[in-house]
Amino acid sequence: MVVRLNNKYLKIAGKKLKSRLIVGTGKYKNFLETAKAVKASAADMVTVAVRRINITDKKKPILTDYLNPKKIIYLPNTAGCFSSEEALRTLRLAREMGGWKLVKLEVLGDKKNLYPNMIETIKSTKTLVKEGFKVMVYCTDDPLLARQLEDLGASAIMPLASPIGSGLGLQNKINLSMIIKQSKVPVIVDAGIGTASDATIAMEMGCDGVLINSAIANAKRPVLMAKAFKDAVISGRNAYLAERMRKKYSASASSPLKGMI
Amino acid sequence: MAKIQLNGKKISIKSNSSILDLLKKYKLNNKKIAIEHNGTIIQKINYNKKILKNDDKLEVVHFIGGG
């Protein structure tokens, strides 16, 4: 096992993140809850979506009122895009908005399972890299496709653990560990994580980070769950670095037998 | 008058209005948005140069919460 000993930061495309937890900002009750949960998670990076502005009701609060893009890294995402054209259009607009080059690409293929369309994803990655974007790519857990994305210049590989928003946890540990072993860019498990222990396991396996949205936002107490994820990711990372004991099929007493009365 | 489509809605604006005029009319902070004019992204520095014409399609977007 190759232990990635650089524990201090999660480095993505030259950006140093103190936290290995990235959080989404969707599905919250309101912006105040979003802001509180993000704070409790201690994440340095949040994903955001690009949508039409509400022209008629400008008094409605907006995300930037609650999460200052100068203090936290906004990672524009193409969630909801089902073709390369839509995804490229979205990210080009995101770049124009604030000069963001680091983006998350997500091209979906099926409305029901929200599985990534890897043909469109690969096509988009090629174009975005050519245009100077630093692309973190949401992808399936196929090690061959993950390698292809890395070869094309992806800044991070983001395989799903199970379908987006399902909370089913890590359903593909073998594939994920193959991707972790082969990748030279950060591997961030994205989608499907249901609770804090799932994140710990992902980190223990050697993932460089996890991206969580629904598991925090859909918890009964999102702010507390955000803190749980913060701790879970730190614990998992430490356990990975500590290198766990070997599993044995026989018992081994913890107390010495010498001196027994 | 010119009739344009703004975020999918038909609106009327004064003739010879620029994108910047439109943003002022709707009190939109141009630092927090991006604009597409008939499918082409317009750089912020050109907002005052781009004059809107009949049937133009304008998309004004910003960041919202997302996963």
XYZ file of C-alpha atoms in Angstrom:
328
model
C 0.000 0.000 0.000
C 1.299 3.438 -0.923
C 0.492 5.768 1.931
C 0.037 9.323 0.763
C 1.907 10.915 3.616
C 1.254 14.498 2.743
C -1.357 14.874 5.415
C -1.330 18.578 5.894
C -3.315 19.677 2.883
C -5.533 18.347 0.201
C -3.916 19.822 -2.879
C -6.093 20.202 -5.944
C -4.722 21.982 -8.987
C -2.329 23.968 -6.808
C -5.010 24.960 -4.286
C -4.284 23.888 -0.726
C -7.290 22.849 1.308
C -6.949 22.326 5.041
C -10.052 20.195 5.157
C -10.521 17.008 3.176
C -14.250 17.485 3.355
C -15.935 19.376 0.544
C -19.606 20.161 1.032
C -22.501 20.907 -1.280
C -24.815 23.846 -0.679
C -28.067 22.432 -2.064
C -31.187 21.061 -0.377
C -30.956 23.144 2.833
C -34.017 24.698 4.471
C -32.624 28.197 3.972
C -29.348 30.038 3.490
C -28.822 30.528 7.198
C -28.864 26.775 7.722
C -26.526 26.357 4.741
C -24.069 28.825 6.243
C -24.216 27.235 9.694
C -23.692 23.738 8.301
C -20.780 24.856 6.125
C -19.186 26.501 9.150
C -19.655 23.401 11.297
C -18.159 21.209 8.580
C -15.007 23.395 8.506
C -14.849 22.799 4.748
C -12.681 25.151 2.681
C -14.553 24.420 -0.513
C -18.255 24.319 -1.375
C -19.993 23.290 -4.561
C -22.438 25.703 -6.146
C -24.765 25.603 -9.137
C -25.245 28.140 -11.925
C -28.835 29.192 -12.553
C -30.904 32.054 -13.960
C -31.158 35.043 -11.662
C -34.611 35.923 -10.327
C -35.266 39.239 -12.053
C -38.685 39.928 -10.594
C -37.919 39.284 -6.930
C -34.564 40.814 -6.186
C -35.237 41.117 -2.499
C -34.886 37.390 -2.121
C -31.597 36.559 -0.398
C -28.823 35.052 -2.468
C -26.135 32.536 -1.596
C -23.262 35.024 -1.723
C -24.948 37.033 1.066
C -24.350 34.073 3.369
C -21.189 32.429 2.035
C -18.493 34.887 1.077
C -16.681 33.624 -2.051
C -13.595 35.488 -0.851
C -13.463 33.394 2.308
C -14.541 30.010 1.001
C -13.687 28.462 -2.338
C -16.698 28.232 -4.638
C -16.538 25.169 -6.846
C -18.994 25.699 -9.705
C -20.714 22.480 -10.639
C -22.661 21.386 -13.703
C -25.297 19.453 -11.768
C -28.404 19.001 -13.859
C -26.561 19.005 -17.191
C -27.258 16.061 -19.448
C -24.985 16.899 -22.374
C -21.472 18.104 -22.981
C -22.831 21.309 -24.570
C -24.899 22.198 -21.500
C -22.015 21.471 -19.141
C -19.527 23.529 -21.157
C -21.963 26.425 -21.409
C -22.495 26.368 -17.643
C -18.807 26.308 -16.769
C -17.875 29.012 -19.260
C -20.509 31.227 -17.621
C -19.150 30.304 -14.177
C -15.678 31.314 -15.250
C -16.970 34.633 -16.530
C -18.734 35.254 -13.240
C -15.687 35.405 -11.076
C -12.680 34.063 -12.909
C -13.085 30.523 -11.575
C -10.900 28.032 -13.378
C -11.305 25.214 -10.894
C -14.652 23.591 -11.601
C -16.560 20.380 -11.078
C -17.810 18.609 -14.164
C -20.862 16.442 -13.873
C -22.654 15.223 -16.992
C -25.596 13.044 -16.134
C -26.982 10.282 -18.272
C -30.214 9.135 -16.666
C -32.869 11.114 -14.822
C -33.755 8.270 -12.508
C -30.366 7.095 -11.259
C -28.394 10.267 -12.120
C -25.542 8.089 -13.287
C -22.782 10.003 -15.079
C -22.704 9.774 -18.863
C -19.033 8.958 -19.267
C -18.931 9.438 -23.035
C -20.126 13.027 -22.664
C -17.970 13.465 -19.534
C -14.795 12.461 -21.357
C -15.667 14.706 -24.302
C -16.258 17.654 -21.956
C -13.080 17.024 -19.950
C -11.009 17.191 -23.143
C -12.513 20.528 -24.161
C -12.338 22.079 -20.699
C -8.687 21.127 -20.190
C -7.898 22.604 -23.601
C -9.636 25.834 -22.566
C -7.500 26.111 -19.446
C -10.008 24.882 -16.876
C -8.914 22.797 -13.893
C -11.517 20.078 -13.870
C -12.618 17.880 -11.020
C -14.637 15.141 -12.660
C -17.643 13.283 -11.306
C -17.431 9.785 -12.748
C -18.390 6.154 -12.522
C -16.207 3.789 -10.510
C -14.640 2.184 -13.590
C -10.842 2.229 -13.081
C -10.168 2.346 -16.832
C -12.331 5.411 -17.341
C -10.876 7.032 -14.229
C -7.403 6.561 -15.666
C -8.524 7.981 -18.976
C -9.790 11.095 -17.209
C -6.481 11.468 -15.409
C -4.585 11.057 -18.691
C -6.762 13.757 -20.236
C -5.662 16.162 -17.507
C -8.415 15.978 -14.867
C -7.378 17.710 -11.633
C -9.286 15.277 -9.449
C -11.202 12.056 -9.971
C -14.586 11.971 -8.258
C -16.140 8.529 -8.428
C -19.576 7.885 -6.984
C -20.036 5.622 -3.973
C -23.677 4.996 -4.941
C -26.323 7.095 -6.752
C -26.491 10.847 -5.994
C -28.654 11.617 -2.981
C -29.323 7.935 -2.242
C -27.436 7.711 1.053
C -26.604 4.084 0.237
C -22.963 4.513 1.205
C -19.962 2.771 -0.345
C -21.343 0.083 -2.629
C -18.164 -0.390 -4.620
C -15.159 -0.608 -2.329
C -13.135 -2.831 -4.662
C -13.480 -0.453 -7.593
C -12.847 2.584 -5.433
C -9.674 1.062 -4.008
C -8.437 0.230 -7.518
C -8.969 3.854 -8.525
C -7.258 5.120 -5.351
C -4.229 2.897 -5.971
C -3.703 3.899 -9.568
C -4.413 7.639 -9.382
C -1.778 10.316 -9.071
C -4.345 13.105 -8.803
C -6.647 13.361 -5.763
C -9.515 10.885 -5.574
C -12.587 12.354 -3.944
C -15.578 10.167 -3.299
C -18.612 12.024 -4.504
C -22.256 11.027 -4.220
C -24.060 8.375 -2.248
C -22.494 8.755 1.173
C -25.230 8.450 3.797
C -23.675 9.052 7.178
C -20.432 9.945 8.906
C -19.087 6.380 9.148
C -19.296 6.011 5.346
C -16.943 8.987 5.055
C -14.579 7.493 7.623
C -14.413 4.242 5.665
C -13.762 6.095 2.413
C -10.921 7.997 4.077
C -9.507 4.850 5.690
C -9.361 3.301 2.243
C -7.056 6.126 1.178
C -9.388 8.547 -0.561
C -7.982 12.046 -0.589
C -11.302 13.615 0.297
C -15.070 13.274 0.222
C -17.826 15.494 -1.107
C -21.040 15.515 0.892
C -24.331 17.288 0.352
C -27.516 15.254 0.933
C -26.149 13.348 3.935
C -25.752 16.659 5.767
C -28.650 18.672 4.333
C -31.178 15.848 4.665
C -30.199 14.887 8.207
C -32.727 15.885 10.849
C -30.095 18.164 12.404
C -27.873 19.249 9.505
C -25.494 21.429 11.516
C -24.699 18.611 13.932
C -24.286 16.187 11.034
C -21.873 18.632 9.398
C -19.713 18.484 12.514
C -19.992 14.677 12.543
C -18.644 14.609 8.988
C -15.820 16.965 9.876
C -14.698 14.609 12.651
C -15.340 11.488 10.565
C -13.092 12.664 7.739
C -10.286 13.588 10.145
C -10.591 10.214 11.915
C -10.613 8.245 8.694
C -7.592 10.097 7.382
C -5.659 9.542 10.605
C -6.557 5.845 10.628
C -5.348 5.559 7.043
C -2.044 7.241 7.879
C -1.655 5.153 11.035
C -1.979 1.994 8.888
C -4.400 -0.363 10.575
C -3.469 -3.723 12.094
C -3.647 -6.813 9.940
C -6.832 -8.848 10.110
C -6.373 -12.360 11.518
C -8.699 -15.286 11.785
C -7.524 -16.174 15.290
C -7.723 -14.349 18.591
C -4.758 -12.692 20.223
C -5.057 -11.716 23.871
C -4.372 -8.096 24.728
C -3.140 -8.791 28.268
C 0.126 -10.640 28.924
C -0.246 -14.103 30.479
C 2.934 -13.747 32.544
C 2.317 -12.941 36.203
C -1.195 -14.263 36.248
C -2.423 -15.253 39.670
C -38.722 50.268 -27.843
C -37.109 46.895 -28.281
C -38.636 43.573 -27.321
C -36.159 41.072 -25.946
C -36.198 37.846 -24.004
C -34.628 38.034 -20.571
C -34.189 34.690 -18.834
C -36.975 33.250 -20.939
C -39.410 36.130 -20.290
C -40.443 38.677 -22.896
C -39.737 42.238 -21.819
C -39.707 45.653 -23.458
C -36.815 48.050 -23.086
C -35.949 51.485 -24.430
C -34.341 51.551 -27.864
C -30.570 51.670 -27.878
C -30.309 50.242 -24.355
C -27.070 48.525 -23.547
C -26.684 45.488 -21.298
C -25.396 47.846 -18.623
C -28.575 49.961 -18.916
C -30.648 46.841 -18.441
C -28.649 45.804 -15.372
C -29.161 49.260 -13.899
C -32.900 49.089 -14.626
C -33.160 45.812 -12.721
C -30.626 46.873 -10.088
C -28.383 43.880 -10.699
C -24.857 43.811 -9.328
C -22.685 42.987 -12.307
C -19.974 41.522 -10.124
C -22.119 38.591 -9.101
C -23.495 37.575 -12.470
C -22.578 36.313 -15.906
C -24.398 37.103 -19.120
C -25.011 35.278 -22.343
C -26.253 37.318 -25.309
C -27.759 35.225 -28.128
C -25.656 32.283 -26.987
C -22.391 34.197 -26.635
C -20.873 35.089 -23.275
C -20.332 38.821 -22.925
C -17.349 39.988 -20.916
C -18.137 42.440 -18.153
C -16.078 45.187 -19.778
C -18.365 45.052 -22.806
C -21.676 45.406 -20.950
C -21.914 49.092 -21.854
C -20.996 48.521 -25.496
C -23.495 45.801 -26.268
C -26.723 47.387 -27.504
C -29.821 45.235 -27.272
C -31.984 44.738 -30.361
C -35.413 43.262 -31.050
C -35.639 39.499 -30.455
C -32.317 39.337 -28.631
C -32.069 36.590 -26.076
C -30.326 37.373 -22.832
C -29.488 34.943 -20.044
C -28.384 36.375 -16.712
C -27.097 33.768 -14.260
C -25.599 33.623 -10.801
C -24.485 31.047 -8.268
C -27.059 29.258 -6.171
C -26.853 26.410 -3.683
C -26.066 23.082 -5.308
C -24.383 19.735 -4.810
